[in-house]
mmCIF file of C-alpha atoms in Angstrom:
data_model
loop_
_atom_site.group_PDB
_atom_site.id
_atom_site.type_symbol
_atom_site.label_atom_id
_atom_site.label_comp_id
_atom_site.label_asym_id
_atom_site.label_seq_id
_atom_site.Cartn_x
_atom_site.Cartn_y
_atom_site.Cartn_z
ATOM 1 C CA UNK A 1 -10.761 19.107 23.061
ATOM 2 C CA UNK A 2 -8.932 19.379 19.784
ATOM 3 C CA UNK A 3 -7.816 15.751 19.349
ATOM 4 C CA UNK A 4 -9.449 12.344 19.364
ATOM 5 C CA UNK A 5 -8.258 9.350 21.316
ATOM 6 C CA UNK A 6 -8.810 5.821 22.392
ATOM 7 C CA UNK A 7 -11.394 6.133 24.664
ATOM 8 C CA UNK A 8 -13.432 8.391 22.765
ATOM 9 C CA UNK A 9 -13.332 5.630 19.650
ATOM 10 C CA UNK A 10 -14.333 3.087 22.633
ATOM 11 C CA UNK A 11 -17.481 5.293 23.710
ATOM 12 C CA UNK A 12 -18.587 5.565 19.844
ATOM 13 C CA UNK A 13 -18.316 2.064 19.262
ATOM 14 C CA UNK A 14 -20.035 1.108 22.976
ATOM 15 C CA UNK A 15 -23.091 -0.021 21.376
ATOM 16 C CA UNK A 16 -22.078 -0.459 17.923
ATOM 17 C CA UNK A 17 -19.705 -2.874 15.975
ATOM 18 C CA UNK A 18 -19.632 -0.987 12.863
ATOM 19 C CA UNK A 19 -20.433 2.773 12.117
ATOM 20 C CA UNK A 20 -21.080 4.226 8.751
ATOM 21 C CA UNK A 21 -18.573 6.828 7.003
ATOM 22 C CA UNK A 22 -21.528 9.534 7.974
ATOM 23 C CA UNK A 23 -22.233 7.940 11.030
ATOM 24 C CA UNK A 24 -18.485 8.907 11.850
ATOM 25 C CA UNK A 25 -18.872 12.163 10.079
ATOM 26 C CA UNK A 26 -21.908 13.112 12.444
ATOM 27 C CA UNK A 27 -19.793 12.255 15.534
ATOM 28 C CA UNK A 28 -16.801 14.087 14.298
ATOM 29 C CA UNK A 29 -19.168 17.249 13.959
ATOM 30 C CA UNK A 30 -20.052 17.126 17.415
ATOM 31 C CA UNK A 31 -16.728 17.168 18.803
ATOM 32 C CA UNK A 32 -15.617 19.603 15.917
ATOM 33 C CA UNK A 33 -18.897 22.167 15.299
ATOM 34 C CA UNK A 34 -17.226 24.749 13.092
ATOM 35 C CA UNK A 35 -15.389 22.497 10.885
ATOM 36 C CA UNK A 36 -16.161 22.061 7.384
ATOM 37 C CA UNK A 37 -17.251 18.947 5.869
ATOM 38 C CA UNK A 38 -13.590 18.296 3.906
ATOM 39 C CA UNK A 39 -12.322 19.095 7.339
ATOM 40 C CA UNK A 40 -14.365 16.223 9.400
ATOM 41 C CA UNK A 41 -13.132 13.896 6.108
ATOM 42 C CA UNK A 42 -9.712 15.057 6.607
ATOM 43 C CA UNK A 43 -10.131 14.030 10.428
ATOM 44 C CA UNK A 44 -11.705 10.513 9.544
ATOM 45 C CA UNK A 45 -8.525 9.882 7.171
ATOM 46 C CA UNK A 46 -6.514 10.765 10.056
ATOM 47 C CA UNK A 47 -8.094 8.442 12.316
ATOM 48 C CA UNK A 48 -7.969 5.618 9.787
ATOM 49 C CA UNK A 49 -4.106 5.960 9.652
ATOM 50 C CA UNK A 50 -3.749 6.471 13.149
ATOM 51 C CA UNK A 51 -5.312 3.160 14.030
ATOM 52 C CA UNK A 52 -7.995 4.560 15.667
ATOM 53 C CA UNK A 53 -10.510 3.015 13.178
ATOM 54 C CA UNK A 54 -10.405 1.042 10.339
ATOM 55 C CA UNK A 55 -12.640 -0.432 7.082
ATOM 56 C CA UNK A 56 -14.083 -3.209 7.224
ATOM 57 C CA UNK A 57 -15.818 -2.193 3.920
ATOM 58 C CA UNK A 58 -16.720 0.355 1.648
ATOM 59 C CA UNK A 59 -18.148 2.894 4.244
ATOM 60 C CA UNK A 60 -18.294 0.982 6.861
ATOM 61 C CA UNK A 61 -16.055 1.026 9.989
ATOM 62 C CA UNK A 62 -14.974 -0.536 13.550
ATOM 63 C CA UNK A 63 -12.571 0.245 16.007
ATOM 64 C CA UNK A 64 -9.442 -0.999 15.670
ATOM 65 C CA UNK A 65 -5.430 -0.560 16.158
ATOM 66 C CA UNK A 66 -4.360 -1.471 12.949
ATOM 67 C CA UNK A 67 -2.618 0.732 11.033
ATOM 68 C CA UNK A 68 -2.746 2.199 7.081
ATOM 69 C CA UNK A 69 0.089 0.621 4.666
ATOM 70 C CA UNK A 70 2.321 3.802 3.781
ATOM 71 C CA UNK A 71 5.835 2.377 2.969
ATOM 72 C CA UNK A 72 8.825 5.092 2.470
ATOM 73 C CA UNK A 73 9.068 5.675 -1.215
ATOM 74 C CA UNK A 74 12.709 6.649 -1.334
ATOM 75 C CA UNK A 75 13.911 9.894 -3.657
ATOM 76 C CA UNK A 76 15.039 7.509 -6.254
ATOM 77 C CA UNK A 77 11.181 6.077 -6.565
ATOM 78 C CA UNK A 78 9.667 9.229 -6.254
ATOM 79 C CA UNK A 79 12.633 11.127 -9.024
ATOM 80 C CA UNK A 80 11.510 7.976 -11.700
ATOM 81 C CA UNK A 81 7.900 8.760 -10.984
ATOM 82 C CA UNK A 82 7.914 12.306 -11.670
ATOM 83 C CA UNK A 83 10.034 11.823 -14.946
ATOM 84 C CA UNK A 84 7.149 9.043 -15.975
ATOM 85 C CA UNK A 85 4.900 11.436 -15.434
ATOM 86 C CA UNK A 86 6.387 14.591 -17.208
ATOM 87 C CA UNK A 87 7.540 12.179 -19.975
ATOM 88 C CA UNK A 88 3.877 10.784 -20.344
ATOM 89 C CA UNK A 89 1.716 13.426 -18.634
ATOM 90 C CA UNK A 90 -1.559 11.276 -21.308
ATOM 91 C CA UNK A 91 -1.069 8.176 -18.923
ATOM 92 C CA UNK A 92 -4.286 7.845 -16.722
ATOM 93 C CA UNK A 93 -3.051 4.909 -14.958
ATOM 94 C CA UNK A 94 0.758 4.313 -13.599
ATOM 95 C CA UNK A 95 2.250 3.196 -10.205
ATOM 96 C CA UNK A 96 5.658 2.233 -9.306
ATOM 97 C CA UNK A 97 7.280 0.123 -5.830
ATOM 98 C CA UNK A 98 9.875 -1.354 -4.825
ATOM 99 C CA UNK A 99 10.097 -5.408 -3.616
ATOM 100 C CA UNK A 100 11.706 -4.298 -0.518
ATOM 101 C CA UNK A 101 8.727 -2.862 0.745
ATOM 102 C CA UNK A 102 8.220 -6.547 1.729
ATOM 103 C CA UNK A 103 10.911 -7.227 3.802
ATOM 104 C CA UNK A 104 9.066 -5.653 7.192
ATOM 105 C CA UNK A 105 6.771 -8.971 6.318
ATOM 106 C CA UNK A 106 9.413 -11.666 5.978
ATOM 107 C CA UNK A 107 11.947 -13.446 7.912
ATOM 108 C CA UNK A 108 14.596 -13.147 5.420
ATOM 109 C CA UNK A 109 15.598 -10.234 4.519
ATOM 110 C CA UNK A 110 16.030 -9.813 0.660
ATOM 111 C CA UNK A 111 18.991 -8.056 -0.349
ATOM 112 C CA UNK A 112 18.071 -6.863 -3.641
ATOM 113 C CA UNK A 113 15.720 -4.865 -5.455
ATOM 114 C CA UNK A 114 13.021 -5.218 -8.123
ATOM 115 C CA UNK A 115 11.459 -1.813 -9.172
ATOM 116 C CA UNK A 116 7.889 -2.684 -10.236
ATOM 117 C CA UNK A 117 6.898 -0.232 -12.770
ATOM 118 C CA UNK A 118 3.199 -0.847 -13.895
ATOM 119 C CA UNK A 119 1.397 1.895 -16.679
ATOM 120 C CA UNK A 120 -1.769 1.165 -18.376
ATOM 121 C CA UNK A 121 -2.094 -1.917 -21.258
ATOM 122 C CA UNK A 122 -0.155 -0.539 -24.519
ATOM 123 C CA UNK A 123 1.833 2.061 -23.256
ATOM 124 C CA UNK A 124 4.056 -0.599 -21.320
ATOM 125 C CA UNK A 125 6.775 -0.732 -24.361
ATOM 126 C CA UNK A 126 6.899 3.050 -24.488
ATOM 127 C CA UNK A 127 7.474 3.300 -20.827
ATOM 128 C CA UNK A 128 9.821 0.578 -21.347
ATOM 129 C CA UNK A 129 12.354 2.566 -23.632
ATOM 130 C CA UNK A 130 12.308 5.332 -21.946
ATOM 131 C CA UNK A 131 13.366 3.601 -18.556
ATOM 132 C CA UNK A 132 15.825 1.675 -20.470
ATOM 133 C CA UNK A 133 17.755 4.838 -21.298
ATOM 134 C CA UNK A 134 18.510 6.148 -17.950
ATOM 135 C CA UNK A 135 18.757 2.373 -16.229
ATOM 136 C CA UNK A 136 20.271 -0.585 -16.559
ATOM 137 C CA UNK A 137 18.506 -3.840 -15.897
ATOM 138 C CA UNK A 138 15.684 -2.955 -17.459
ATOM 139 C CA UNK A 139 12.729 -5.731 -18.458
ATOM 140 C CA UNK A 140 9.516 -5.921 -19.730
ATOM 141 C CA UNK A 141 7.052 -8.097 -18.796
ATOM 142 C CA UNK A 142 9.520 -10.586 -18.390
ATOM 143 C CA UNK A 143 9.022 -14.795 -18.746
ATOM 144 C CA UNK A 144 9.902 -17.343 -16.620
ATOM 145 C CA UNK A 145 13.265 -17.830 -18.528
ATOM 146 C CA UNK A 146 14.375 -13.966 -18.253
ATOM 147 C CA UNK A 147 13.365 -14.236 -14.576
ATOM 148 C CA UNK A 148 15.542 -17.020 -13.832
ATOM 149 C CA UNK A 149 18.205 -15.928 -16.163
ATOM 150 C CA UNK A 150 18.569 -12.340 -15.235
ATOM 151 C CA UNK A 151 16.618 -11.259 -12.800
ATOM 152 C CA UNK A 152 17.062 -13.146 -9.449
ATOM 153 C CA UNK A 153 20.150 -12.596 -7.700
ATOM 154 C CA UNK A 154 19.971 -8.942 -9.056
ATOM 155 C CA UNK A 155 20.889 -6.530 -6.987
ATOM 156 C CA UNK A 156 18.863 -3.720 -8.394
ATOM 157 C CA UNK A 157 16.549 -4.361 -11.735
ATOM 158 C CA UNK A 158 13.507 -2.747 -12.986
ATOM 159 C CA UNK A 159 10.565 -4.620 -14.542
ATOM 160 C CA UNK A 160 8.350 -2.963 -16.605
ATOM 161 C CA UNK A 161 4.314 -4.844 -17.008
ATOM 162 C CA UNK A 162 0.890 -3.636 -18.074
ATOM 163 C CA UNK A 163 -1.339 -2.272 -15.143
ATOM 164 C CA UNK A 164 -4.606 -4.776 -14.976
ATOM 165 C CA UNK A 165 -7.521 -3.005 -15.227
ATOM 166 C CA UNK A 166 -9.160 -1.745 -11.969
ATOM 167 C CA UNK A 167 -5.875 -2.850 -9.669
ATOM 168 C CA UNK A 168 -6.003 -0.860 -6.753
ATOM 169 C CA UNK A 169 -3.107 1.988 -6.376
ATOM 170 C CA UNK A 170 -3.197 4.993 -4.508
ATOM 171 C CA UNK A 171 -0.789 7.628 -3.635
ATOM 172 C CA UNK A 172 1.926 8.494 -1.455
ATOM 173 C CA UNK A 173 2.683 12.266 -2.103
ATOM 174 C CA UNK A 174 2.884 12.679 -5.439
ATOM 175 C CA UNK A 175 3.955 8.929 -6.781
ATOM 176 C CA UNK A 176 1.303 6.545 -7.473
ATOM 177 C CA UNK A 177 1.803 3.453 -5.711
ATOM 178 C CA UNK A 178 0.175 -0.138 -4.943
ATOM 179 C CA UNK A 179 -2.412 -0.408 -2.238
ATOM 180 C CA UNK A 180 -1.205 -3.170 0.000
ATOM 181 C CA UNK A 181 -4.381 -5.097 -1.687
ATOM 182 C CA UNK A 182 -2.826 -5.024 -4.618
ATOM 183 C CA UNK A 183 0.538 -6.118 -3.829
ATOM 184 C CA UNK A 184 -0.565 -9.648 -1.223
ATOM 185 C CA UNK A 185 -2.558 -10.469 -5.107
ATOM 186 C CA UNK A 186 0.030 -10.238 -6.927
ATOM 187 C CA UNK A 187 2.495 -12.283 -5.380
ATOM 188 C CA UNK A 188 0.017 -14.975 -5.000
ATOM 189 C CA UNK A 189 -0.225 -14.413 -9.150
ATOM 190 C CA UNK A 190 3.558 -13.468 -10.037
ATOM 191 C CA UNK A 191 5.410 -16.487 -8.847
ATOM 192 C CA UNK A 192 8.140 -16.607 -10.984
ATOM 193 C CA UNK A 193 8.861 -12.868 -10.781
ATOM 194 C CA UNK A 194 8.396 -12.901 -6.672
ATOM 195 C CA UNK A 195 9.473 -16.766 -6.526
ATOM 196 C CA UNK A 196 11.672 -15.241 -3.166
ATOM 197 C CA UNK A 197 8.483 -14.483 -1.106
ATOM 198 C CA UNK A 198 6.660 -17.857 -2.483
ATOM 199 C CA UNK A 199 5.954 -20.946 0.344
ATOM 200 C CA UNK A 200 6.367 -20.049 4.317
ATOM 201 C CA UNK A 201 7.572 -16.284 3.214
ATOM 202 C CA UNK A 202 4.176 -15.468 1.599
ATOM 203 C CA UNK A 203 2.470 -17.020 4.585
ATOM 204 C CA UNK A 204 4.409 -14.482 6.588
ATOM 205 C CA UNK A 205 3.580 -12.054 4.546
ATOM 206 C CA UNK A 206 -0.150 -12.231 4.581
ATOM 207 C CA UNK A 207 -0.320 -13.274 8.307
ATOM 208 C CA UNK A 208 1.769 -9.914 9.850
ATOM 209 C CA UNK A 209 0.095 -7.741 6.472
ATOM 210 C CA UNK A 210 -3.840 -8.787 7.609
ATOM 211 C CA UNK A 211 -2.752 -8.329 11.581
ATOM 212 C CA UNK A 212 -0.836 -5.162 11.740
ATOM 213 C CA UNK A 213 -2.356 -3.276 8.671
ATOM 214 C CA UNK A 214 -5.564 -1.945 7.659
ATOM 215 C CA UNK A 215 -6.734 -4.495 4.418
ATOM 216 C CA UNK A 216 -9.978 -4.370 3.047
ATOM 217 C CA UNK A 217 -10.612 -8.219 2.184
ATOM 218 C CA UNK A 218 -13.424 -6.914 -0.471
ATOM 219 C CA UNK A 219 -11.041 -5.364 -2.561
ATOM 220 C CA UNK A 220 -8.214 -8.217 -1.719
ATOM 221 C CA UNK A 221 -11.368 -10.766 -3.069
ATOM 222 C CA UNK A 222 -12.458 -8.317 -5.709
ATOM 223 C CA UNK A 223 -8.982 -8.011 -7.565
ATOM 224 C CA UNK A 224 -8.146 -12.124 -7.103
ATOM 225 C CA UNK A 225 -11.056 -12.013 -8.670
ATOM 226 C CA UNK A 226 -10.559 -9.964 -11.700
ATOM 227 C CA UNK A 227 -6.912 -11.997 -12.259
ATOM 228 C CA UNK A 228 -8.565 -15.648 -11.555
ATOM 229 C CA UNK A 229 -6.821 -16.306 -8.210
ATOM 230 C CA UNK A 230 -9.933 -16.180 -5.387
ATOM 231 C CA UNK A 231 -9.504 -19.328 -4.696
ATOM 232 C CA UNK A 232 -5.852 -19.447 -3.758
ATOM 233 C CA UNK A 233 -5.902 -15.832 -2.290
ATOM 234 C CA UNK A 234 -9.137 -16.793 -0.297
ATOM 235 C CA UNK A 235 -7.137 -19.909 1.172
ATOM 236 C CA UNK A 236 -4.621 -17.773 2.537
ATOM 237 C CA UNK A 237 -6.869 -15.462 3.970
ATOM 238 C CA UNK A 238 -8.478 -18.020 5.900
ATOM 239 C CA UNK A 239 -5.485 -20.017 6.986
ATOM 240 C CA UNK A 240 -3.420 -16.643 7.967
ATOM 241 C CA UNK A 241 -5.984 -13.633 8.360
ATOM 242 C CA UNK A 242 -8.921 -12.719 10.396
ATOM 243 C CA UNK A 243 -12.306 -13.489 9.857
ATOM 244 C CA UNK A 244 -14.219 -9.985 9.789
#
């Protein structure tokens, strides 16, 4: 057999809760005996978005249907990533998304847009300029005041902040984006800026995010950590989440 199913995750698991990465690996080899290790990875990844299995923590697994976060980064996203990029090839850290990623979470649909463009501490202003000259409705790490003033009610505006240390991104293609962990954080964190998914909306939002998607709660705990918001984030988790 060339593919992996249900019932062949339900046979691994039989007598097992939770397998290790090479514990996975090893089974993967036996079903696959001339693939190469990056191959049996490859195959685990797939799984993981699949549904098949998912992370409970680092390296360890269980069976499960949930799925990976990968929203559509539309051509305009993935055009002003790849002119940050050319522009500032030096920048080691930089990820960009879009607040209507969030609107598969909510009840109310939001209408407009806030591009969330986040590059590593001190290069924020430089970033900033360069934005500003192709864009309008351009801000930088915006207050309260600006928020209120000229950013909600919006249709389309682009904020520009410094990328905390350690945040989780990953990538989709090409365009470095916010792991899902990331993004539940920093609503709790951002209220002014995300003050439209603040009260039942970001109970919505972490009730469907932890039950349909794959969310590590380490890193979730790890990075409300590192911005001083475990308790509030940890509340949430255990009034809308699963206990793992």
């Amino acid at each position: 057999m060339s593919y992996i199913d249900q019932s062949d995750i339900r046979n691994w698991f039989e007598n097992d809760r939770f397998l290790t990465t090479d514990e996975l690996v090893k089974r993967l080899s036996l079903r696959f005996p001339d693939a190469k290790a990056g191959t049996l990875h490859a195959k685990l990844h797939r799984l993981k978005r699949e549904g098949l299995v998912r992370n409970v923590r680092r390296g360890l697994y269980a069976a499960g249907s949930k799925r990976e976060f990968e929203p559509a980064v539309s051509k305009e996203l993935a055009g002003l990533s790849k002119k940050l990029r050319k522009r500032f090839p030096y920048l080691e850290s930089l990820c960009v998304w879009d607040s209507r990623w969030l609107n598969e979470f909510t009840v109310h649909q939001a209408l407009s847009s806030i591009v969330i463009i986040e590059s590593e501490r001190d290069t924020e202003k430089a970033v900033f300029e360069f934005v500003k000259a192709s864009c309008s409705r351009v801000f930088i790490d915006p207050t309260p005041k600006e928020i209120d003033n000229y950013i909600l009610g919006c249709e389309k505006c682009f904020v520009v902040r410094p990328l905390v240390t350690e945040a989780p991104i990953t990538s989709s293609g090409d365009v470095s984006i916010p792991k899902l962990e990331k993004i539940l954080v920093d609503l709790v964190c951002d209220k002014d800026l995300f003050v439209s998914f603040q009260g039942e909306e970001l109970r919505n939002i972490y009730r469907r995010a932890l039950t349909d998607y794959d969310v590590s709660l380490s890193t979730i705990r790890r990075y409300a950590s590192r911005r001083g918001r475990l308790e509030e984030v940890n509340r949430l988790i255990e009034q809308e989440g699963e206990s793992i």
